[in-house]
């Protein structure tokens, strides 16, 4: 019996690798090591709650008695969470308005919803008005043709004209524009994207990349218009484990959001979803934006999934995730988010999120 116990202990171990799907069976998960070798990942004996998807780096504790199948007993799904120490930083009282396109109905180029967006921004006192693309998508092609106007002209002569008029009237309110791969006029329609190549005479109008990170009154903000939440939801395979109680379980949206911090990437899924229009070359550095210096206080994501806000399941709830919803859904008005925070060190604890209908 002692010899059997010793042999069992020798077979136990841990493995760090990337989660992969079997090419012939999507339900079968594998672990890929740094040398490219793969082993089947068996989940029936996992004791803790887990959430897995292709491209994820995990640490598994268990045994591989046959050499072909690793039977996991414990899985750390957020392997990178402790690699970088978070820095405490004093934040100031701040208000932000978050809007995600499209900013016009799909049957016209009138941009009346954009007028509503700027009216909301003028009636409140935000430090930042975040406008996330698309601004002119290929859904508007028929109306662009009948109006005898190009995509670029629609952006410059309609969208930017309205935005700059607002910026001139309210010089203390900063407008930040983030591109989308659905923006038909952008010269680079693959993810990750550089900022729009346009310039503005208004000093309070800013063009940033997709994804990107910036600071507002000490608050570290990361933003992306790629629908990583929807893409992850289609590939995620989760389980509560044998020892996790119902009270200890994490809700699905919180799990999906937390993977960005746990994997230190704004798009941790690999291979990427086709709708991401992912660039073929190595995009590791752009996707780590906002993660290397310190963990973001706020991560803003645009998604077709439910609008709302969630606190990070890691790092003591020091990151808030927000999906403001769409300004337009077809011909119907959508939603936006207002975030208010008080002075202090922990943004997620002091921040108040309000989801509004336009």
Coordinates of C-alpha atoms in Angstrom, one line a residue:
X1 CA 0.0 0.0 0.0
X2 CA 2.8 2.4 0.9
X3 CA 4.5 1.7 -2.5
X4 CA 1.2 2.4 -4.3
X5 CA 0.9 5.7 -2.4
X6 CA 4.5 6.7 -3.2
X7 CA 3.9 5.9 -6.9
X8 CA 0.7 8.0 -6.9
X9 CA 2.5 10.9 -5.4
X10 CA 5.2 10.7 -8.1
X11 CA 2.5 10.8 -10.7
X12 CA 1.1 14.0 -9.3
X13 CA 2.4 17.3 -10.5
X14 CA 1.6 20.6 -12.1
X15 CA 1.6 21.8 -15.7
X16 CA 1.5 25.3 -17.1
X17 CA 0.3 25.5 -20.7
X18 CA -2.1 27.0 -23.2
X19 CA -5.6 25.7 -23.6
X20 CA -6.4 24.4 -27.1
X21 CA -9.3 22.6 -28.8
X22 CA -8.9 19.4 -30.6
X23 CA -9.3 20.1 -34.3
X24 CA -11.7 17.2 -34.8
X25 CA -13.7 17.6 -31.5
X26 CA -14.3 21.1 -30.2
X27 CA -15.5 19.7 -26.9
X28 CA -12.2 18.0 -26.1
X29 CA -9.7 20.4 -24.5
X30 CA -6.0 20.0 -24.6
X31 CA -3.0 21.6 -22.9
X32 CA -0.1 22.8 -25.1
X33 CA 3.3 23.2 -23.5
X34 CA 6.0 25.6 -24.6
X35 CA 7.6 23.0 -26.9
X36 CA 4.3 22.5 -28.8
X37 CA 3.5 19.1 -27.4
X38 CA -0.1 18.5 -26.4
X39 CA -1.9 16.4 -23.8
X40 CA -5.7 15.8 -23.3
X41 CA -7.1 17.8 -20.4
X42 CA -9.6 15.8 -18.3
X43 CA -11.9 17.9 -16.1
X44 CA -14.1 15.3 -14.3
X45 CA -12.0 15.5 -11.1
X46 CA -11.6 19.3 -10.9
X47 CA -12.4 20.6 -7.4
X48 CA -12.4 24.4 -7.8
X49 CA -14.5 26.6 -10.1
X50 CA -13.0 26.9 -13.6
X51 CA -13.6 28.8 -16.8
X52 CA -11.6 27.7 -19.9
X53 CA -11.3 28.9 -23.5
X54 CA -8.7 28.4 -26.3
X55 CA -5.6 30.5 -26.0
X56 CA -5.8 30.8 -22.2
X57 CA -2.6 30.2 -20.1
X58 CA -3.5 28.1 -17.1
X59 CA -1.7 26.2 -14.3
X60 CA -3.1 22.8 -13.6
X61 CA -2.4 20.5 -10.6
X62 CA -3.2 16.9 -11.0
X63 CA -1.7 13.7 -12.5
X64 CA -0.8 12.3 -15.9
X65 CA -0.7 8.5 -15.2
X66 CA -0.8 7.4 -18.9
X67 CA 1.3 10.2 -20.4
X68 CA -1.6 11.0 -22.8
X69 CA -4.2 12.5 -20.5
X70 CA -3.7 15.0 -17.7
X71 CA -6.4 14.5 -15.0
X72 CA -6.7 18.0 -13.3
X73 CA -7.7 18.4 -9.7
X74 CA -7.2 22.1 -9.5
X75 CA -7.0 24.8 -12.3
X76 CA -5.7 28.3 -11.9
X77 CA -7.5 30.1 -14.7
X78 CA -6.0 33.5 -14.0
X79 CA -2.3 32.6 -14.1
X80 CA -1.0 36.1 -14.6
X81 CA -2.9 37.7 -11.8
X82 CA 0.0 37.9 -9.4
X83 CA 2.9 38.6 -11.8
X84 CA 2.6 42.4 -11.5
X85 CA 2.0 44.3 -8.3
X86 CA -0.7 46.9 -8.5
X87 CA 0.2 50.4 -7.6
X88 CA -2.0 52.5 -5.4
X89 CA -2.8 55.9 -6.9
X90 CA -4.9 58.8 -5.6
X91 CA -7.8 59.5 -7.9
X92 CA -9.9 62.7 -8.1
X93 CA -13.6 63.1 -8.3
X94 CA -14.6 62.3 -11.9
X95 CA -17.6 61.9 -14.2
X96 CA -17.5 60.1 -17.5
X97 CA -20.1 59.4 -20.2
X98 CA -19.6 56.3 -22.3
X99 CA -21.3 55.8 -25.7
X100 CA -20.8 53.0 -28.2
X101 CA -21.9 53.2 -31.9
X102 CA -23.4 53.0 -34.3
X103 CA -24.5 56.7 -34.0
X104 CA -27.1 56.7 -36.7
X105 CA -29.9 54.4 -37.7
X106 CA -29.1 51.8 -40.3
X107 CA -31.6 53.3 -42.7
X108 CA -30.2 56.8 -43.0
X109 CA -27.2 59.1 -42.6
X110 CA -29.0 61.8 -40.5
X111 CA -27.0 61.1 -37.3
X112 CA -29.9 62.2 -35.1
X113 CA -28.9 59.8 -32.3
X114 CA -25.4 61.5 -32.3
X115 CA -27.3 64.8 -31.7
X116 CA -29.0 63.1 -28.7
X117 CA -25.6 61.9 -27.4
X118 CA -24.1 65.3 -27.5
X119 CA -27.2 66.8 -25.9
X120 CA -26.8 64.4 -23.0
X121 CA -23.1 65.4 -22.7
X122 CA -24.0 69.1 -22.7
X123 CA -26.6 68.7 -20.0
X124 CA -24.2 66.9 -17.7
X125 CA -20.7 67.7 -16.4
X126 CA -18.4 64.9 -17.6
X127 CA -14.6 65.2 -17.7
X128 CA -14.6 62.7 -20.5
X129 CA -17.1 61.9 -23.3
X130 CA -16.0 58.5 -24.7
X131 CA -17.3 57.8 -28.2
X132 CA -16.6 54.2 -29.4
X133 CA -17.1 53.3 -33.1
X134 CA -18.4 52.4 -35.5
X135 CA -19.1 55.9 -36.7
X136 CA -19.7 55.1 -40.4
X137 CA -20.2 51.4 -41.1
X138 CA -20.8 49.5 -44.3
X139 CA -24.5 49.1 -43.3
X140 CA -24.9 52.7 -44.5
X141 CA -23.6 52.0 -48.0
X142 CA -26.9 52.4 -49.9
X143 CA -27.6 55.7 -48.2
X144 CA -24.0 56.9 -48.9
X145 CA -24.5 56.1 -52.6
X146 CA -27.9 57.8 -52.8
X147 CA -26.6 60.8 -50.9
X148 CA -23.6 61.0 -53.3
X149 CA -21.2 61.0 -50.4
X150 CA -18.2 58.8 -49.5
X151 CA -17.7 57.1 -46.1
X152 CA -14.9 59.5 -45.3
X153 CA -16.9 62.5 -46.2
X154 CA -19.7 61.3 -44.0
X155 CA -17.3 61.1 -41.1
X156 CA -15.6 64.4 -41.7
X157 CA -18.6 66.5 -42.8
X158 CA -21.3 65.1 -40.5
X159 CA -19.8 63.3 -37.5
X160 CA -16.7 65.5 -36.9
X161 CA -18.7 68.7 -37.7
X162 CA -21.1 67.9 -34.8
X163 CA -18.4 66.7 -32.5
X164 CA -16.2 69.8 -33.0
X165 CA -19.1 72.1 -32.6
X166 CA -19.8 70.5 -29.2
X167 CA -16.1 70.6 -28.3
X168 CA -15.8 74.3 -29.1
X169 CA -18.9 75.1 -27.0
X170 CA -17.6 73.1 -24.0
X171 CA -13.8 73.4 -24.0
X172 CA -13.5 71.8 -20.5
X173 CA -15.1 68.5 -21.7
X174 CA -12.7 66.2 -23.5
X175 CA -14.1 64.0 -26.3
X176 CA -12.2 60.7 -27.0
X177 CA -12.9 58.8 -30.2
X178 CA -12.1 55.1 -30.5
X179 CA -12.2 53.3 -34.0
X180 CA -13.9 50.1 -34.8
X181 CA -13.1 47.4 -37.4
X182 CA -16.6 48.2 -38.7
X183 CA -15.6 51.8 -39.6
X184 CA -15.6 51.6 -43.4
X185 CA -13.6 54.8 -43.9
X186 CA -10.7 53.8 -41.7
X187 CA -7.6 53.0 -43.6
X188 CA -6.8 50.1 -41.2
X189 CA -9.8 47.8 -40.7
X190 CA -8.0 45.0 -38.9
X191 CA -7.7 44.5 -35.1
X192 CA -5.8 46.0 -33.3
X193 CA -6.2 49.4 -35.0
X194 CA -4.2 52.6 -34.9
X195 CA -6.2 55.9 -34.2
X196 CA -8.1 57.6 -36.9
X197 CA -5.8 59.5 -39.2
X198 CA -7.9 62.6 -39.0
X199 CA -6.8 65.7 -36.9
X200 CA -8.9 68.3 -35.1
X201 CA -8.4 72.0 -34.4
X202 CA -10.0 71.4 -31.0
X203 CA -7.5 70.6 -28.3
X204 CA -10.2 68.7 -26.3
X205 CA -10.9 66.2 -29.1
X206 CA -8.6 63.1 -28.9
X207 CA -8.2 60.2 -31.3
X208 CA -6.9 56.9 -29.7
X209 CA -6.1 53.4 -30.9
X210 CA -8.3 50.3 -30.6
X211 CA -7.4 49.0 -28.0
X212 CA -5.9 51.8 -26.0
X213 CA -5.3 53.1 -22.5
X214 CA -5.2 56.5 -21.0
X215 CA -5.5 58.3 -17.6
X216 CA -8.3 60.6 -16.4
X217 CA -7.7 62.3 -13.0
X218 CA -5.6 59.4 -11.8
X219 CA -8.0 56.7 -13.2
X220 CA -6.4 54.2 -15.5
X221 CA -8.9 53.5 -18.4
X222 CA -8.5 50.8 -21.0
X223 CA -11.0 50.6 -23.9
X224 CA -11.7 48.3 -26.9
X225 CA -14.4 48.1 -29.5
X226 CA -13.7 44.5 -30.4
X227 CA -16.5 42.3 -29.0
X228 CA -14.3 40.0 -26.9
X229 CA -17.2 39.2 -24.4
X230 CA -19.4 37.8 -27.2
X231 CA -16.4 35.9 -28.7
X232 CA -15.4 34.4 -25.4
X233 CA -18.9 33.4 -24.5
X234 CA -19.1 31.2 -27.6
X235 CA -16.0 29.3 -26.6
X236 CA -16.0 29.3 -22.8
X237 CA -16.3 26.0 -21.0
X238 CA -16.9 26.4 -17.3
X239 CA -17.7 24.3 -14.3
X240 CA -18.2 24.9 -10.6
X241 CA -16.0 22.0 -9.5
X242 CA -16.6 19.5 -6.8
X243 CA -16.0 21.7 -3.7
X244 CA -17.4 25.0 -4.9
X245 CA -20.6 26.0 -3.1
X246 CA -23.4 28.0 -4.9
X247 CA -22.5 31.1 -2.9
X248 CA -18.9 30.9 -4.0
X249 CA -19.8 30.7 -7.7
X250 CA -19.0 33.7 -10.0
X251 CA -21.6 34.9 -12.4
X252 CA -20.7 34.4 -16.1
X253 CA -20.2 38.0 -17.2
X254 CA -17.9 38.6 -14.3
X255 CA -15.8 35.5 -15.3
X256 CA -15.7 36.6 -18.9
X257 CA -14.5 40.1 -18.0
X258 CA -12.0 39.0 -15.4
X259 CA -10.1 36.9 -18.0
X260 CA -8.6 40.1 -19.5
X261 CA -6.9 40.9 -16.3
X262 CA -6.1 37.3 -15.5
X263 CA -4.5 36.8 -18.9
X264 CA -3.1 40.4 -19.2
X265 CA -4.6 40.9 -22.7
X266 CA -7.5 42.9 -24.1
X267 CA -8.2 39.9 -26.5
X268 CA -7.0 36.6 -24.9
X269 CA -8.9 34.3 -27.2
X270 CA -6.8 32.3 -29.7
X271 CA -7.4 31.5 -32.4
X272 CA -9.4 34.7 -32.7
X273 CA -13.0 34.8 -33.8
X274 CA -13.4 35.6 -37.5
X275 CA -15.5 38.7 -36.7
X276 CA -12.6 40.2 -34.8
X277 CA -10.8 40.7 -38.2
X278 CA -7.6 40.0 -36.4
X279 CA -4.3 41.0 -37.9
X280 CA -2.2 38.0 -38.9
X281 CA 1.1 39.2 -37.4
X282 CA 2.1 39.1 -33.8
X283 CA -0.2 41.5 -31.9
X284 CA 0.8 40.7 -28.4
X285 CA 2.1 44.1 -27.5
X286 CA -0.9 46.1 -28.6
X287 CA -3.3 43.7 -26.8
X288 CA -1.4 44.1 -23.5
X289 CA -2.0 47.9 -23.6
X290 CA -3.0 49.2 -20.2
X291 CA -1.8 46.0 -18.4
X292 CA 2.0 46.4 -18.1
X293 CA 2.2 49.7 -16.2
X294 CA -0.6 48.8 -13.7
X295 CA -3.9 47.0 -13.8
X296 CA -6.6 49.4 -15.2
X297 CA -9.2 50.8 -12.9
X298 CA -11.8 50.8 -15.6
X299 CA -12.1 48.6 -18.7
X300 CA -14.7 49.8 -21.2
X301 CA -15.9 47.2 -23.8
X302 CA -18.5 47.4 -26.5
X303 CA -20.5 44.2 -26.9
X304 CA -23.8 42.8 -28.3
X305 CA -24.2 41.1 -24.9
X306 CA -26.1 42.7 -22.1
X307 CA -25.2 46.2 -21.2
X308 CA -24.0 46.8 -17.6
X309 CA -21.1 46.9 -15.2
X310 CA -19.2 44.2 -13.4
X311 CA -16.4 44.2 -10.8
X312 CA -13.3 42.1 -11.3
X313 CA -13.3 38.7 -9.7
X314 CA -9.6 39.1 -9.0
X315 CA -7.3 41.6 -7.3
X316 CA -9.7 42.5 -4.6
X317 CA -12.3 44.0 -7.0
X318 CA -10.0 46.8 -8.1
X319 CA -11.1 46.8 -11.7
X320 CA -14.5 47.7 -13.0
X321 CA -15.7 46.5 -16.4
X322 CA -18.5 48.3 -18.3
X323 CA -20.4 47.6 -21.5
X324 CA -22.5 50.8 -22.2
X325 CA -24.6 49.1 -24.9
X326 CA -25.3 50.5 -28.3
X327 CA -26.5 54.0 -29.1
X328 CA -28.5 52.6 -31.9
X329 CA -29.9 49.1 -32.4
X330 CA -31.2 49.1 -36.0
X331 CA -33.7 52.0 -36.1
X332 CA -34.3 51.9 -32.3
X333 CA -32.7 54.0 -29.6
X334 CA -30.2 52.3 -27.3
X335 CA -28.3 52.9 -24.1
X336 CA -25.3 54.7 -22.6
X337 CA -23.5 54.7 -19.3
X338 CA -22.6 57.4 -16.8
X339 CA -19.9 56.8 -14.3
X340 CA -19.3 59.0 -11.3
X341 CA -16.4 58.4 -8.8
X342 CA -15.3 60.2 -5.6
X343 CA -11.8 60.9 -4.5
X344 CA -9.8 58.1 -3.0
X345 CA -7.6 55.1 -3.9
X346 CA -10.1 52.4 -4.9
X347 CA -12.0 53.4 -8.0
X348 CA -14.2 50.3 -8.2
X349 CA -15.5 50.8 -4.6
X350 CA -16.3 54.5 -5.0
X351 CA -17.6 54.4 -8.6
X352 CA -21.3 54.6 -9.3
X353 CA -22.6 53.3 -12.6
X354 CA -25.8 54.5 -14.2
X355 CA -27.3 52.8 -17.3
X356 CA -29.5 55.2 -19.2
X357 CA -31.8 54.9 -22.3
X358 CA -31.4 57.6 -25.0

